[in-house]
Short mmCIF file of C-alpha atoms in Angstrom, two decimals:
data_model
loop_
_atom_site.label_atom_id
_atom_site.label_comp_id
_atom_site.label_asym_id
_atom_site.label_seq_id
_atom_site.Cartn_x
_atom_site.Cartn_y
_atom_site.Cartn_z
CA MET A 277 7.41 36.88 5.30
CA GLU A 278 4.40 36.12 3.12
CA GLY A 279 3.30 34.16 0.07
CA LYS A 280 6.03 32.79 -2.13
CA GLU A 281 8.87 33.87 0.15
CA LYS A 282 7.35 31.98 3.06
CA ALA A 283 6.82 28.86 0.94
CA GLU A 284 10.41 28.92 -0.24
CA ALA A 285 11.72 29.34 3.30
CA ILE A 286 10.11 26.05 4.39
CA SER A 287 11.49 23.43 2.03
CA PRO A 288 12.87 19.89 2.02
CA SER A 289 16.37 21.38 1.79
CA ASP A 290 16.07 22.34 5.45
CA THR A 291 17.81 20.04 7.90
CA GLU A 292 15.00 19.36 10.39
CA TRP A 293 14.03 16.06 8.75
CA ARG A 294 17.67 14.98 8.58
CA LYS A 295 18.18 15.46 12.32
CA SER A 296 15.05 13.73 13.59
CA CYS A 297 15.77 10.52 15.51
CA ASP A 298 12.42 9.01 14.48
CA PRO A 299 12.27 7.91 10.81
CA LYS A 300 8.47 8.31 10.74
CA GLU A 301 8.79 11.85 12.00
CA ALA A 302 11.56 12.54 9.48
CA GLY A 303 9.29 11.35 6.67
CA TRP A 304 6.40 13.43 7.95
CA ILE A 305 8.52 16.59 8.19
CA PHE A 306 9.96 16.07 4.72
CA THR A 307 6.58 15.52 3.06
CA ARG A 308 4.99 18.37 5.01
CA ASP A 309 7.67 20.77 3.80
CA LEU A 310 7.53 19.52 0.23
CA LEU A 311 3.74 19.82 0.05
CA HIS A 312 3.92 23.27 1.64
CA LYS A 313 6.48 24.40 -0.90
CA HIS A 314 4.14 23.51 -3.76
CA GLU A 315 0.81 24.39 -2.14
CA ASN A 316 0.28 27.21 -4.65
CA SER A 317 1.09 25.05 -7.66
CA LYS A 318 -1.61 24.08 -10.14
CA SER A 319 -3.76 21.31 -8.65
CA LEU A 320 -3.65 17.75 -9.93
CA TYR A 321 -7.07 16.33 -10.78
CA LEU A 322 -7.57 12.57 -10.58
CA THR A 323 -10.98 11.58 -11.94
CA VAL A 324 -12.48 8.11 -12.29
CA ASP A 325 -15.94 7.36 -13.65
CA ILE A 326 -17.34 4.52 -11.54
CA ARG A 327 -20.10 4.02 -14.12
CA GLN A 328 -17.51 2.62 -16.52
CA ASP A 329 -16.23 -0.96 -16.43
CA LYS A 330 -13.22 -1.92 -14.30
CA GLU A 331 -10.79 -1.77 -17.22
CA GLU A 332 -11.72 1.81 -18.08
CA GLN A 333 -11.45 2.82 -14.43
CA ASP A 334 -8.01 1.25 -14.12
CA ARG A 335 -6.86 2.88 -17.35
CA ALA A 336 -7.88 6.25 -15.91
CA LEU A 337 -5.75 5.65 -12.82
CA ILE A 338 -2.75 4.63 -14.91
CA ALA A 339 -3.16 7.53 -17.36
CA PHE A 340 -3.07 10.00 -14.45
CA TYR A 341 0.32 8.70 -13.30
CA GLN A 342 1.77 8.29 -16.79
CA ARG A 343 1.82 12.01 -17.45
CA ASP A 344 5.32 13.45 -17.71
CA ASN A 345 6.73 16.69 -16.30
CA VAL A 346 4.31 16.71 -13.35
CA GLN A 347 5.05 18.17 -9.92
CA TRP A 348 3.62 15.37 -7.78
CA ALA A 349 3.72 17.46 -4.60
CA SER A 350 1.09 19.80 -6.06
CA PRO A 351 -2.34 19.92 -4.38
CA LEU A 352 -4.45 16.85 -5.19
CA GLN A 353 -8.18 16.81 -5.92
CA CYS A 354 -9.93 13.51 -6.62
CA ARG A 355 -13.38 12.98 -8.05
CA LEU A 356 -15.59 9.96 -8.59
CA LYS A 357 -17.97 10.53 -11.47
CA GLY A 358 -21.25 8.80 -10.81
CA ASP A 359 -20.99 9.29 -7.04
CA VAL A 360 -21.89 12.33 -4.94
CA ALA A 361 -18.90 11.72 -2.65
CA ALA A 362 -16.42 14.57 -2.35
CA GLY A 363 -13.59 15.79 -0.16
CA THR A 364 -10.68 14.15 1.62
CA GLY A 365 -12.47 10.81 1.93
CA VAL A 366 -12.44 10.43 -1.84
CA ASP A 367 -8.78 11.49 -1.98
CA ARG A 368 -7.88 8.82 0.56
CA HIS A 369 -9.95 6.21 -1.23
CA MET A 370 -8.32 6.92 -4.60
CA ILE A 371 -4.76 6.79 -3.28
CA SER A 372 -5.52 3.60 -1.38
CA LEU A 373 -7.08 2.11 -4.50
CA VAL A 374 -3.98 2.92 -6.56
CA ILE A 375 -1.68 1.05 -4.17
CA PHE A 376 -4.16 -1.84 -3.91
CA LYS A 377 -4.17 -2.18 -7.71
CA LEU A 378 -0.39 -1.96 -7.79
CA ILE A 379 -0.21 -4.90 -5.40
CA ARG A 380 -3.07 -7.04 -6.75
CA GLY A 381 -3.04 -6.10 -10.44
CA PHE A 382 -4.94 -3.88 -12.86
CA HIS A 383 -7.97 -4.98 -14.89
CA ILE A 384 -6.08 -4.55 -18.14
CA ASN A 385 -5.35 -7.35 -20.61
CA THR A 386 -1.83 -7.05 -22.05
CA GLY A 387 -2.00 -10.49 -23.63
CA ASN A 388 -1.50 -12.68 -20.56
CA GLY A 389 -4.99 -12.54 -19.07
CA PRO A 390 -7.62 -10.09 -17.84
CA ILE A 391 -5.49 -8.98 -14.86
CA THR A 392 -2.06 -7.43 -15.37
CA GLN A 393 0.37 -7.90 -12.49
CA VAL A 394 3.05 -5.21 -12.26
CA PHE A 395 4.81 -7.21 -9.54
CA GLU A 396 4.79 -10.96 -9.14
CA GLY A 397 5.82 -13.55 -6.60
CA GLN A 398 4.91 -14.33 -3.03
CA PRO A 399 4.45 -11.91 -0.11
CA ASP A 400 7.70 -10.30 1.10
CA HIS A 401 9.43 -11.51 -2.09
CA LEU A 402 7.65 -9.53 -4.82
CA VAL A 403 9.73 -8.68 -7.89
CA PRO A 404 8.92 -6.62 -11.00
CA SER A 405 7.19 -8.47 -13.81
CA VAL A 406 9.44 -9.33 -16.76
CA SER A 407 6.67 -8.35 -19.20
CA LEU A 408 8.25 -6.50 -22.14
CA LYS A 409 4.95 -4.72 -22.75
CA LEU A 410 4.96 -3.20 -19.26
CA LEU A 411 8.56 -2.12 -19.70
CA GLU A 412 7.87 -0.50 -23.07
CA ASP A 413 4.89 1.34 -21.55
CA ASN A 414 7.10 2.72 -18.74
CA MET A 415 4.79 1.05 -16.27
CA PHE A 416 7.48 0.83 -13.61
CA VAL A 417 8.12 4.57 -13.80
CA THR A 418 4.38 4.87 -13.26
CA ALA A 419 4.60 2.48 -10.29
CA GLY A 420 7.36 4.57 -8.69
CA ARG A 421 5.27 7.72 -9.06
CA MET A 422 2.29 5.92 -7.48
CA MET A 423 4.35 4.77 -4.50
CA GLY A 424 5.94 8.17 -3.97
CA HIS A 425 2.65 10.03 -4.38
CA SER A 426 0.95 7.82 -1.79
CA PHE A 427 3.80 8.43 0.65
CA LEU A 428 3.55 12.20 0.10
CA HIS A 429 -0.10 12.12 1.12
CA SER A 430 0.41 9.77 4.11
CA GLY A 431 -1.23 6.93 2.19
CA PRO A 432 -0.54 3.19 2.23
CA SER A 433 2.97 1.94 1.71
CA PHE A 434 3.90 -0.79 -0.78
CA PRO A 435 4.43 -3.95 1.32
CA GLY A 436 6.29 -7.14 0.50
CA LEU A 437 8.88 -6.02 -2.07
CA SER A 438 11.83 -8.41 -2.24
CA PRO A 439 14.80 -7.29 -0.07
CA ALA A 440 17.04 -8.07 -3.05
CA VAL A 441 15.11 -5.61 -5.25
CA VAL A 442 15.14 -2.96 -2.51
CA HIS A 443 18.90 -3.46 -2.16
CA ILE A 444 19.54 -2.81 -5.87
CA LEU A 445 16.93 -0.04 -6.06
CA PHE A 446 18.91 2.06 -3.60
CA GLY A 447 22.34 1.46 -5.06
CA GLY A 448 23.47 -1.81 -3.50
CA SER A 449 25.98 -3.94 -5.38
CA LEU A 450 25.10 -7.14 -7.17
CA ASP A 451 27.75 -9.05 -5.21
CA THR A 452 26.12 -8.25 -1.86
CA THR A 453 22.49 -8.67 -2.97
CA PRO A 454 20.55 -10.68 -0.33
CA VAL A 455 18.84 -12.85 -2.95
CA SER A 456 16.75 -15.80 -1.79
CA ILE A 457 15.17 -18.69 -3.63
CA LEU A 458 11.84 -17.30 -2.36
CA ASP A 459 12.48 -14.22 -4.53
CA CYS A 460 12.22 -16.36 -7.65
CA PRO A 461 8.61 -16.38 -8.96
CA ASP A 462 9.41 -19.03 -11.61
CA LEU A 463 8.94 -22.44 -9.99
CA ASP A 464 10.89 -24.20 -12.77
CA VAL A 465 13.91 -22.02 -12.07
CA ARG A 466 13.50 -22.72 -8.36
CA ASP A 467 13.68 -26.44 -9.08
CA ALA A 468 16.87 -25.97 -11.09
CA VAL A 469 18.46 -23.89 -8.33
CA LYS A 470 17.53 -26.46 -5.68
CA MET A 471 19.06 -29.25 -7.76
CA LEU A 472 22.28 -27.31 -8.29
CA ASP A 473 22.50 -26.29 -4.66
CA GLY A 474 21.71 -29.77 -3.42
CA GLU A 475 23.30 -33.18 -3.85
CA ALA A 476 21.61 -34.29 -7.09
CA ASP A 477 23.76 -36.31 -9.48
CA LEU A 478 25.22 -34.25 -12.32
CA HIS A 479 23.56 -36.59 -14.81
CA ASP A 480 20.15 -35.53 -13.41
CA LEU A 481 20.71 -31.79 -14.02
CA ASP A 482 19.40 -31.68 -17.57
CA TRP A 483 16.92 -28.86 -16.90
CA ALA A 484 19.53 -26.81 -15.02
CA ARG A 485 21.99 -27.40 -17.88
CA ARG A 486 19.50 -26.10 -20.45
CA LEU A 487 18.82 -22.99 -18.38
CA CYS A 488 22.53 -22.28 -18.09
CA LEU A 489 22.99 -22.56 -21.87
CA LEU A 490 19.94 -20.35 -22.46
CA TRP A 491 21.37 -17.62 -20.25
CA ASN A 492 24.98 -17.92 -21.49
CA LEU A 493 26.27 -19.51 -18.31
CA PRO A 494 28.73 -22.44 -18.15
CA THR A 495 27.31 -25.92 -17.85
CA PRO A 496 27.20 -27.41 -14.34
CA ASN A 497 30.05 -29.44 -12.92
CA ALA A 498 31.12 -30.55 -9.49
CA ASN A 499 33.10 -27.35 -8.89
CA ASN A 500 30.75 -24.65 -10.13
CA ARG A 501 27.26 -25.93 -9.25
CA LYS A 502 26.90 -23.87 -6.03
CA TRP A 503 28.11 -20.76 -7.83
CA LEU A 504 25.70 -21.46 -10.68
CA ALA A 505 22.79 -21.78 -8.26
CA ARG A 506 23.36 -18.21 -7.05
CA LYS A 507 23.99 -16.94 -10.60
CA LEU A 508 20.68 -18.38 -11.78
CA LEU A 509 18.90 -16.69 -8.87
CA LEU A 510 20.59 -13.34 -9.48
CA HIS A 511 19.80 -13.54 -13.17
CA THR A 512 16.14 -14.38 -12.59
CA VAL A 513 15.49 -11.92 -9.76
CA ILE A 514 17.78 -8.99 -10.60
CA GLU A 515 19.45 -9.12 -14.01
CA ARG A 516 16.21 -9.85 -15.90
CA THR A 517 14.47 -7.01 -14.03
CA TRP A 518 17.33 -4.50 -14.09
CA CYS A 519 15.53 -2.12 -16.46
CA GLN A 520 12.33 -2.40 -14.46
CA ILE A 521 14.17 -1.51 -11.25
CA ASN A 522 15.79 1.48 -12.99
CA GLN A 523 12.36 2.64 -14.12
CA LEU A 524 11.01 2.24 -10.60
CA ARG A 525 13.87 4.39 -9.29
CA THR A 526 13.10 7.05 -11.89
CA GLY A 527 9.47 7.17 -10.77
CA LEU A 528 10.46 7.57 -7.11
CA ILE A 529 12.89 10.34 -8.04
CA GLU A 530 10.19 12.16 -10.01
CA SER A 531 7.79 11.92 -7.05
CA GLY A 532 10.17 14.12 -5.05
CA LEU A 533 11.04 11.56 -2.37
CA TRP A 534 14.57 10.72 -3.46
CA PRO A 535 16.45 13.20 -1.18
CA LEU A 536 14.64 11.73 1.82
CA LEU A 537 15.27 8.11 0.81
CA THR A 538 18.95 8.61 -0.01
CA HIS A 539 19.77 10.59 3.13
CA ARG A 540 17.55 8.64 5.52
CA ALA A 541 17.93 4.93 4.81
CA ASP A 542 15.83 4.24 7.93
CA VAL A 543 12.78 5.60 6.07
CA ILE A 544 13.05 2.97 3.31
CA PRO A 545 11.45 0.20 5.45
CA ILE A 546 8.48 2.55 5.98
CA LEU A 547 8.04 2.95 2.22
CA PHE A 548 8.63 -0.77 1.61
CA PRO A 549 7.56 -2.59 4.79
CA ARG A 550 7.39 -6.34 5.27
CA GLU A 551 3.92 -7.76 4.72
CA SER A 552 3.49 -8.50 8.44
CA GLU A 553 4.54 -4.97 9.38
CA ALA A 554 1.88 -3.49 7.08
CA GLN A 555 -0.95 -5.35 8.80
CA VAL A 556 -3.53 -3.40 10.76
CA THR A 557 -3.88 -4.65 14.34
CA ALA A 558 -6.70 -4.32 16.85
CA GLN A 559 -4.51 -2.18 19.10
CA MET A 560 -3.68 0.21 16.25
CA ILE A 561 -7.39 0.80 15.63
CA SER A 562 -8.35 0.99 19.31
CA ASP A 563 -5.70 3.64 19.93
CA CYS A 564 -7.24 5.83 17.21
CA ILE A 565 -10.96 5.53 18.02
CA THR A 566 -12.76 8.56 19.45
CA TRP A 567 -15.76 7.06 21.24
CA PRO A 568 -19.04 8.89 21.93
CA SER A 569 -18.79 11.07 25.04
CA SER A 570 -21.33 8.96 26.93
CA VAL A 571 -19.03 5.93 26.76
CA THR A 572 -16.99 6.58 29.89
CA TYR A 573 -16.75 3.11 31.31
CA LEU A 574 -14.26 0.32 30.80
CA PHE A 575 -15.38 -1.98 28.01
CA ASP A 576 -15.04 -5.10 30.11
CA VAL A 577 -17.55 -3.78 32.67
CA TYR A 578 -21.22 -3.87 31.64
CA GLU A 579 -22.86 -2.75 34.89
CA ASP A 580 -26.08 -0.78 34.56
CA ARG A 581 -26.23 2.50 36.37
CA GLU A 582 -29.42 4.21 37.53
CA ALA A 583 -28.34 7.43 35.79
CA ASP A 584 -28.11 5.73 32.40
CA THR A 585 -30.93 6.53 29.99
CA GLY A 586 -32.14 4.18 27.28
CA ASP A 587 -30.03 6.10 24.76
CA ASP A 588 -26.95 5.74 26.95
CA MET A 589 -27.43 2.00 27.15
CA ASP A 590 -27.82 1.77 23.37
CA VAL A 591 -24.59 3.67 22.84
CA LYS A 592 -22.67 1.54 25.33
CA ARG A 593 -24.05 -1.71 23.91
CA ILE A 594 -23.23 -0.87 20.29
CA CYS A 595 -19.78 0.48 21.17
CA GLY A 596 -19.16 -2.72 23.08
CA TYR A 597 -20.10 -4.71 19.99
CA LEU A 598 -17.69 -2.67 17.90
CA ARG A 599 -14.90 -3.14 20.43
CA THR A 600 -15.50 -6.91 20.36
CA PHE A 601 -15.43 -6.89 16.56
CA VAL A 602 -12.13 -4.99 16.49
CA ASP A 603 -10.57 -7.29 19.08
CA THR A 604 -11.53 -10.51 17.29
CA ALA A 605 -11.50 -9.75 13.55
CA PRO A 606 -8.59 -11.05 11.42
CA PRO A 607 -6.10 -8.50 9.96
CA ALA A 608 -7.64 -8.53 6.47
CA GLU A 609 -11.07 -7.73 7.91
CA LEU A 610 -9.62 -4.97 10.08
CA LYS A 611 -8.12 -3.38 6.96
CA SER A 612 -11.51 -3.51 5.29
CA LEU A 613 -13.11 -1.90 8.34
CA VAL A 614 -10.61 0.96 8.37
CA LYS A 615 -10.98 1.50 4.63
CA PHE A 616 -14.78 1.54 4.96
CA TRP A 617 -14.48 3.95 7.88
CA ILE A 618 -12.01 6.56 6.57
CA GLY A 619 -11.30 5.71 2.92
CA TRP A 620 -8.00 3.86 3.21
CA GLU A 621 -6.31 1.20 5.33
CA VAL A 622 -4.07 3.53 7.35
CA PRO A 623 -5.66 4.40 10.74
CA THR A 624 -5.82 8.13 11.48
CA ALA A 625 -5.56 9.96 14.79
CA GLU A 626 -9.29 10.50 15.37
CA MET A 627 -11.60 7.83 14.00
CA ARG A 628 -15.00 8.82 15.35
CA VAL A 629 -17.95 6.62 16.24
CA GLU A 630 -21.57 7.80 16.19
CA ILE A 631 -24.62 5.78 17.22
CA VAL A 632 -27.64 6.66 15.08
CA ASP A 633 -31.10 5.57 14.01
CA ALA A 634 -30.43 3.70 10.77
CA ALA A 635 -30.85 0.31 9.15
CA LEU A 636 -27.19 -0.50 8.43
CA PRO A 637 -23.71 0.77 9.31
CA THR A 638 -22.47 3.64 7.13
CA ALA A 639 -19.41 5.88 7.07
CA LEU A 640 -18.76 9.56 6.57
CA THR A 641 -15.24 9.05 5.26
CA CYS A 642 -14.69 12.79 4.74
CA PHE A 643 -15.19 13.26 8.49
CA GLU A 644 -13.57 9.94 9.50
CA LYS A 645 -16.82 8.92 11.19
CA LEU A 646 -18.38 5.45 11.49
CA ARG A 647 -22.16 5.56 11.99
CA LEU A 648 -23.61 2.48 13.70
CA PRO A 649 -27.34 1.76 14.13
CA ARG A 650 -28.60 1.59 17.69
CA HIS A 651 -31.17 -1.14 17.05
CA TYR A 652 -28.81 -4.12 17.44
CA THR A 653 -29.38 -6.31 20.48
CA SER A 654 -27.40 -9.30 19.22
CA TYR A 655 -23.66 -9.21 18.56
CA ALA A 656 -24.02 -11.96 15.94
CA VAL A 657 -26.42 -9.84 13.88
CA PHE A 658 -24.27 -6.73 14.36
CA ARG A 659 -21.19 -8.60 13.17
CA GLN A 660 -23.01 -10.05 10.18
CA ASP A 661 -24.25 -6.65 8.99
CA LEU A 662 -20.95 -4.86 9.61
CA ARG A 663 -19.03 -7.53 7.70
CA ALA A 664 -21.47 -7.24 4.79
CA CYS A 665 -21.06 -3.46 4.69
CA ILE A 666 -17.28 -3.33 4.91
CA SER A 667 -17.00 -5.91 2.16
CA GLN A 668 -18.49 -3.22 -0.08
CA GLY A 669 -15.91 -0.74 1.25
CA CYS A 670 -14.71 0.65 -2.07
CA SER A 671 -18.13 1.98 -2.97
CA TRP A 672 -19.23 3.47 0.38
CA PHE A 673 -18.41 7.11 1.15
CA GLY A 674 -21.40 8.61 2.93
CA CYS A 675 -20.37 12.14 2.02
CA ALA A 676 -23.67 13.12 0.45
#
């Protein structure tokens, strides 16, 4: 079986991903088959000119995902104009950047400031923005495509989405929605809900009363105040964002992931993990590092051996510094290190280390290789330089 016939034989309609006991494996099998099925499709080209200002760059990212009638499982080729970087490192960087912007906001002014937030609220309780402009621009369809496309290419997940939104997104009923006051990004509404749900005197509920009238709900009384507290929450978190959630669902469907997500509910927490679950840990990185072959000792033993050359000692010393950095750096800094190293925050199976003659740490992201200078004899100086370099992570590729 060759060519098209072979591609059609391996497809997401097969049952292998349905039967897997491991949801991560099920997701990997599904995306592998879907990408294989469309490997001969016309490539998608995502190009950003880093010589332009941040707004123009962000508009280019959004425009790429706002195209209709696109097969998102087609081969992807990314390019940074103004940079010699090329290859898979750039692809990883671009996908990671898209999800980062989706979480933190795009440098686009829609009338409410220089940064436009597609989602708002606190970590693990993010909800879609109620901006009418974003809704009219189908920005939540775009967001769904971004999330699905990242998942297809083993990129970062979207962490911290409200459980109430996830519940409705995948067909849960309004009556059983696990809504929490933490899901409400509007602090004034939170105050009203707390007053209704508490023991405040009815005469002190003026603000809650006005909200109820504004949203066509009955005025508070001794019998309905608890019910009204939940209704206000549901209205703020779900009913006001119903169209946004529907758009988000449409985007996920168009990305090609929907069969996986509807048949394997255990994959949904991988696509939408809790903020804490999305953190990069020291152990995760350590398990993925491929150290230089001369580093054969345990890192907590620094005994000199007669057979060691000067080069061997340099390699061991610098690798020991890196190990110390990984073990002690906070999660946010570890994410920056991984992104600097391979192009995005998701550790890969073989993250290589090379000790070289150079002034500062660099990375060959296309080859998943971190290049560390051998000249360091002080951990404090090593740490200072590495932190400075990874803070510039989005502009370092080293693929010249």
